[in-house]
Amino acid sequence: MGKLDGKVAIITGAAQGMGEAHARRFVKEGAKVVLTDLNEERGAKIAAELSPHVLFIRHDVSSLEEWLAVVERTEDVFGPVNILVNNAGILGPIADVVEIEPDDYLKVVAVNQHSQVWGMKTVIPSMRKAGGGSIVNISSTAGMVSVVGAPSIAYVGSKFASRGMTKQVAVQFGPDQIRVNSVHPGYIKTPMMIEATDENGGGVADTVPLRRLADPDEVASLVLFLASDESSYVSGMEHVIDGGLIAS
């Protein structure tokens, strides 16, 4: 038996990197999975590879209207939603509070923060029908500590927001047996990371106590635990997976 047998999951940003790793692990553990992303070609290819119980939907996560359509389509095909992984996110340009342009700021916040609000807003009624569920909001170590000279204030602010919203929603909807947790990855060996740097993350692996970047599947193991019934009494917490980075 799989750890997610009989569960219905939505995973955003699932066409590559961590989202793809989550999707592959969830399918292996028996879930029916809806993958969403703007990369229609890549997302559809992954869905076709995985299972007849996988559906891809092109999805602008910053749009409430598109979120409503995704949840409706998921219920029509698979039934009420048990799991949401709010994985989609962007880095945006590197800029401090003085330098950042308004449009850049708003775009990062729309994708990283507003999308998680809309995801939770639209999925919770479906989870109530299912008798409960698990929401995993992907944040970052930049949602735990400040990051000087790297991501923008928009990125850091949106990742801190994810952490706070997670706690608020966990408390409010705990009586509905809906658990909400945030995951805070450090340096992960994703295509985006490698493209921007190299296989060693441009040397950032040397700043990590474990002296390496994480494989996306290592993050997927944590997300799987939080999505599954194995974490049935875990809610409202941040879960850091960074090789000891922010402890040093």
Short mmCIF file of C-alpha atoms in Angstrom, two decimals:
data_model
loop_
_atom_site.label_atom_id
_atom_site.label_comp_id
_atom_site.label_asym_id
_atom_site.label_seq_id
_atom_site.Cartn_x
_atom_site.Cartn_y
_atom_site.Cartn_z
CA MET A 1 0.00 0.00 0.00
CA GLY A 2 1.11 3.53 -0.76
CA LYS A 3 1.20 6.30 1.81
CA LEU A 4 -1.25 8.35 -0.25
CA ASP A 5 -3.62 5.65 -1.49
CA GLY A 6 -7.05 7.14 -2.16
CA LYS A 7 -5.85 10.74 -1.78
CA VAL A 8 -6.43 13.52 -4.32
CA ALA A 9 -3.66 16.11 -4.56
CA ILE A 10 -3.05 19.39 -6.37
CA ILE A 11 0.59 20.43 -6.87
CA THR A 12 1.45 23.79 -8.41
CA GLY A 13 4.64 24.59 -10.28
CA ALA A 14 4.90 20.90 -11.10
CA ALA A 15 6.54 21.03 -14.52
CA GLN A 16 10.10 20.97 -13.18
CA GLY A 17 12.31 21.05 -10.11
CA MET A 18 10.79 20.46 -6.70
CA GLY A 19 7.21 20.43 -8.00
CA GLU A 20 8.01 17.65 -10.44
CA ALA A 21 9.75 15.68 -7.67
CA HIS A 22 6.71 16.03 -5.41
CA ALA A 23 4.43 14.88 -8.21
CA ARG A 24 6.49 11.81 -9.02
CA ARG A 25 6.68 10.78 -5.37
CA PHE A 26 2.96 11.32 -4.80
CA VAL A 27 2.03 9.18 -7.79
CA LYS A 28 4.40 6.44 -6.59
CA GLU A 29 2.62 6.51 -3.23
CA GLY A 30 -0.82 6.03 -4.80
CA ALA A 31 -2.28 9.54 -5.06
CA LYS A 32 -4.40 10.90 -7.86
CA VAL A 33 -2.57 14.08 -8.78
CA VAL A 34 -3.39 17.29 -10.60
CA LEU A 35 -0.25 19.02 -11.82
CA THR A 36 -0.45 22.72 -12.63
CA ASP A 37 2.06 25.03 -14.27
CA LEU A 38 2.38 27.67 -16.99
CA ASN A 39 4.74 25.36 -18.92
CA GLU A 40 2.05 23.46 -20.76
CA GLU A 41 4.33 21.32 -22.95
CA ARG A 42 6.52 20.09 -20.10
CA GLY A 43 3.63 19.66 -17.65
CA ALA A 44 1.53 17.62 -20.09
CA LYS A 45 4.55 15.43 -20.89
CA ILE A 46 5.14 14.63 -17.23
CA ALA A 47 1.47 13.86 -16.65
CA ALA A 48 1.41 11.49 -19.63
CA GLU A 49 4.51 9.69 -18.34
CA LEU A 50 3.27 9.15 -14.82
CA SER A 51 -0.16 7.57 -14.64
CA PRO A 52 -3.73 7.58 -15.96
CA HIS A 53 -4.54 9.07 -12.56
CA VAL A 54 -2.60 12.25 -13.29
CA LEU A 55 -4.08 15.36 -14.88
CA PHE A 56 -2.22 18.45 -16.07
CA ILE A 57 -3.88 21.88 -16.07
CA ARG A 58 -2.26 25.06 -17.37
CA HIS A 59 -2.57 27.47 -14.48
CA ASP A 60 -1.66 31.04 -13.64
CA VAL A 61 -1.43 30.67 -9.86
CA SER A 62 -1.81 34.42 -9.32
CA SER A 63 -5.38 34.29 -10.69
CA LEU A 64 -8.23 33.51 -8.30
CA GLU A 65 -10.48 32.70 -11.26
CA GLU A 66 -8.03 30.08 -12.52
CA TRP A 67 -7.76 28.59 -9.03
CA LEU A 68 -11.53 28.18 -8.92
CA ALA A 69 -11.41 26.42 -12.29
CA VAL A 70 -8.57 24.10 -11.17
CA VAL A 71 -10.42 22.98 -8.05
CA GLU A 72 -13.67 22.50 -9.95
CA ARG A 73 -11.91 20.41 -12.60
CA THR A 74 -10.12 18.34 -9.94
CA GLU A 75 -13.40 17.53 -8.19
CA ASP A 76 -15.05 16.64 -11.50
CA VAL A 77 -12.28 14.19 -12.43
CA PHE A 78 -11.05 12.78 -9.10
CA GLY A 79 -13.36 14.00 -6.33
CA PRO A 80 -12.76 16.30 -3.32
CA VAL A 81 -9.21 17.47 -2.67
CA ASN A 82 -7.23 15.96 0.22
CA ILE A 83 -3.82 17.58 -0.38
CA LEU A 84 -2.58 20.90 -1.71
CA VAL A 85 1.10 21.62 -2.28
CA ASN A 86 1.54 25.34 -2.94
CA ASN A 87 4.88 24.93 -4.67
CA ALA A 88 4.88 27.54 -7.46
CA GLY A 89 7.23 30.46 -6.95
CA ILE A 90 9.63 32.87 -8.62
CA LEU A 91 12.81 34.60 -7.49
CA GLY A 92 12.42 37.88 -9.34
CA PRO A 93 15.19 40.41 -9.86
CA ILE A 94 17.75 40.98 -7.12
CA ALA A 95 16.90 44.37 -5.67
CA ASP A 96 16.68 46.02 -2.28
CA VAL A 97 13.79 48.14 -1.05
CA VAL A 98 15.21 51.30 -2.64
CA GLU A 99 16.03 49.73 -6.01
CA ILE A 100 13.04 47.48 -6.64
CA GLU A 101 10.57 48.51 -9.31
CA PRO A 102 6.87 48.42 -8.38
CA ASP A 103 5.91 46.02 -11.17
CA ASP A 104 8.68 43.58 -10.20
CA TYR A 105 7.63 43.72 -6.56
CA LEU A 106 3.97 43.09 -7.35
CA LYS A 107 4.74 40.19 -9.69
CA VAL A 108 6.83 38.35 -7.10
CA VAL A 109 4.24 38.87 -4.40
CA ALA A 110 1.42 37.78 -6.73
CA VAL A 111 3.13 34.48 -7.57
CA ASN A 112 4.74 33.67 -4.23
CA GLN A 113 2.19 34.99 -1.75
CA HIS A 114 -1.17 35.68 -3.35
CA SER A 115 -1.16 32.30 -5.09
CA GLN A 116 -0.96 30.55 -1.73
CA VAL A 117 -3.87 32.61 -0.43
CA TRP A 118 -6.00 31.75 -3.46
CA GLY A 119 -4.96 28.11 -3.28
CA MET A 120 -6.00 27.79 0.35
CA LYS A 121 -9.16 29.84 -0.18
CA THR A 122 -10.41 27.62 -3.01
CA VAL A 123 -9.23 24.24 -1.73
CA ILE A 124 -10.48 24.42 1.87
CA PRO A 125 -14.19 24.05 0.94
CA SER A 126 -13.26 20.92 -1.04
CA MET A 127 -11.22 19.57 1.88
CA ARG A 128 -14.20 20.09 4.14
CA LYS A 129 -16.20 17.82 1.83
CA ALA A 130 -13.41 15.24 2.13
CA GLY A 131 -13.48 15.42 5.93
CA GLY A 132 -10.10 17.13 6.23
CA GLY A 133 -6.83 17.51 4.43
CA SER A 134 -3.24 18.68 4.38
CA ILE A 135 -1.87 21.90 2.89
CA VAL A 136 1.87 22.27 2.39
CA ASN A 137 3.07 25.78 1.60
CA ILE A 138 6.55 25.87 0.09
CA SER A 139 8.43 28.84 1.53
CA SER A 140 12.23 29.13 1.83
CA THR A 141 15.00 29.65 4.33
CA ALA A 142 14.44 33.26 3.20
CA GLY A 143 11.19 32.97 5.14
CA MET A 144 13.14 32.24 8.30
CA VAL A 145 16.09 34.66 8.18
CA SER A 146 17.05 37.74 6.21
CA VAL A 147 19.17 37.28 3.10
CA VAL A 148 21.67 40.05 2.44
CA GLY A 149 22.84 40.70 -1.11
CA ALA A 150 20.77 38.02 -2.81
CA PRO A 151 16.97 37.80 -3.28
CA SER A 152 14.87 40.93 -3.41
CA ILE A 153 12.79 42.32 -0.58
CA ALA A 154 9.78 41.05 -2.50
CA TYR A 155 11.06 37.47 -2.40
CA VAL A 156 12.02 37.54 1.27
CA GLY A 157 8.80 39.31 2.22
CA SER A 158 6.65 36.83 0.30
CA LYS A 159 8.40 33.86 1.90
CA PHE A 160 7.94 35.27 5.40
CA ALA A 161 4.28 35.85 4.49
CA SER A 162 3.91 32.19 3.55
CA ARG A 163 5.14 31.20 7.00
CA GLY A 164 2.73 33.53 8.78
CA MET A 165 -0.28 32.64 6.65
CA THR A 166 0.42 28.98 7.27
CA LYS A 167 0.09 29.46 11.02
CA GLN A 168 -3.04 31.59 10.73
CA VAL A 169 -4.89 29.13 8.51
CA ALA A 170 -3.73 26.13 10.56
CA VAL A 171 -5.27 27.60 13.69
CA GLN A 172 -8.48 28.70 12.03
CA PHE A 173 -9.20 25.46 10.18
CA GLY A 174 -7.77 22.90 12.58
CA PRO A 175 -11.31 22.14 13.83
CA ASP A 176 -12.11 21.03 10.27
CA GLN A 177 -9.21 18.54 10.47
CA ILE A 178 -7.26 20.58 7.92
CA ARG A 179 -3.54 20.68 8.66
CA VAL A 180 -1.31 23.41 7.26
CA ASN A 181 2.48 23.43 7.35
CA SER A 182 5.26 25.37 5.65
CA VAL A 183 8.46 23.91 4.20
CA HIS A 184 11.61 26.03 4.04
CA PRO A 185 14.18 24.64 1.60
CA GLY A 186 17.72 25.95 1.38
CA TYR A 187 19.84 25.44 -1.74
CA ILE A 188 18.21 22.80 -3.95
CA LYS A 189 19.66 21.38 -7.16
CA THR A 190 16.82 22.41 -9.46
CA PRO A 191 17.12 23.28 -13.17
CA MET A 192 16.54 26.94 -12.27
CA MET A 193 19.38 26.89 -9.73
CA ILE A 194 21.81 25.12 -12.05
CA GLU A 195 20.97 27.38 -14.99
CA ALA A 196 21.62 30.46 -12.89
CA THR A 197 24.87 29.10 -11.40
CA ASP A 198 26.36 25.63 -11.94
CA GLU A 199 26.22 22.09 -10.51
CA ASN A 200 27.68 23.41 -7.26
CA GLY A 201 25.30 26.33 -7.08
CA GLY A 202 28.02 28.82 -7.96
CA GLY A 203 29.96 27.84 -4.85
CA VAL A 204 27.07 28.28 -2.41
CA ALA A 205 27.31 24.58 -1.47
CA ASP A 206 30.51 25.49 0.35
CA THR A 207 28.45 27.62 2.74
CA VAL A 208 26.25 24.67 3.74
CA PRO A 209 27.46 22.52 6.67
CA LEU A 210 26.68 19.36 4.67
CA ARG A 211 28.76 20.83 1.80
CA ARG A 212 26.27 20.06 -0.96
CA LEU A 213 23.02 21.13 -2.56
CA ALA A 214 19.94 19.05 -1.83
CA ASP A 215 18.34 16.85 -4.45
CA PRO A 216 14.69 17.81 -5.10
CA ASP A 217 13.65 14.30 -4.06
CA GLU A 218 14.99 14.96 -0.56
CA VAL A 219 12.53 17.83 -0.24
CA ALA A 220 9.81 15.59 -1.70
CA SER A 221 10.37 13.14 1.16
CA LEU A 222 9.53 15.86 3.68
CA VAL A 223 6.54 17.09 1.68
CA LEU A 224 5.26 13.52 1.39
CA PHE A 225 5.46 13.09 5.16
CA LEU A 226 3.48 16.29 5.75
CA ALA A 227 0.90 15.36 3.13
CA SER A 228 0.38 11.86 4.47
CA ASP A 229 -1.43 10.57 7.52
CA GLU A 230 1.95 9.83 9.10
CA SER A 231 2.00 13.51 10.14
CA SER A 232 -1.60 13.49 11.39
CA TYR A 233 -0.80 15.58 14.50
CA VAL A 234 1.59 18.02 12.82
CA SER A 235 0.15 21.40 11.93
CA GLY A 236 0.96 25.10 11.96
CA MET A 237 4.72 24.57 11.92
CA GLU A 238 7.68 25.51 9.75
CA HIS A 239 9.92 22.68 8.57
CA VAL A 240 13.42 23.68 7.51
CA ILE A 241 15.37 21.49 5.07
CA ASP A 242 18.66 23.25 4.39
CA GLY A 243 21.59 21.01 5.35
CA GLY A 244 22.19 23.10 8.47
CA LEU A 245 22.54 26.37 6.54
CA ILE A 246 20.71 28.74 8.87
CA ALA A 247 22.03 27.00 11.97
CA SER A 248 25.58 28.03 11.10
#
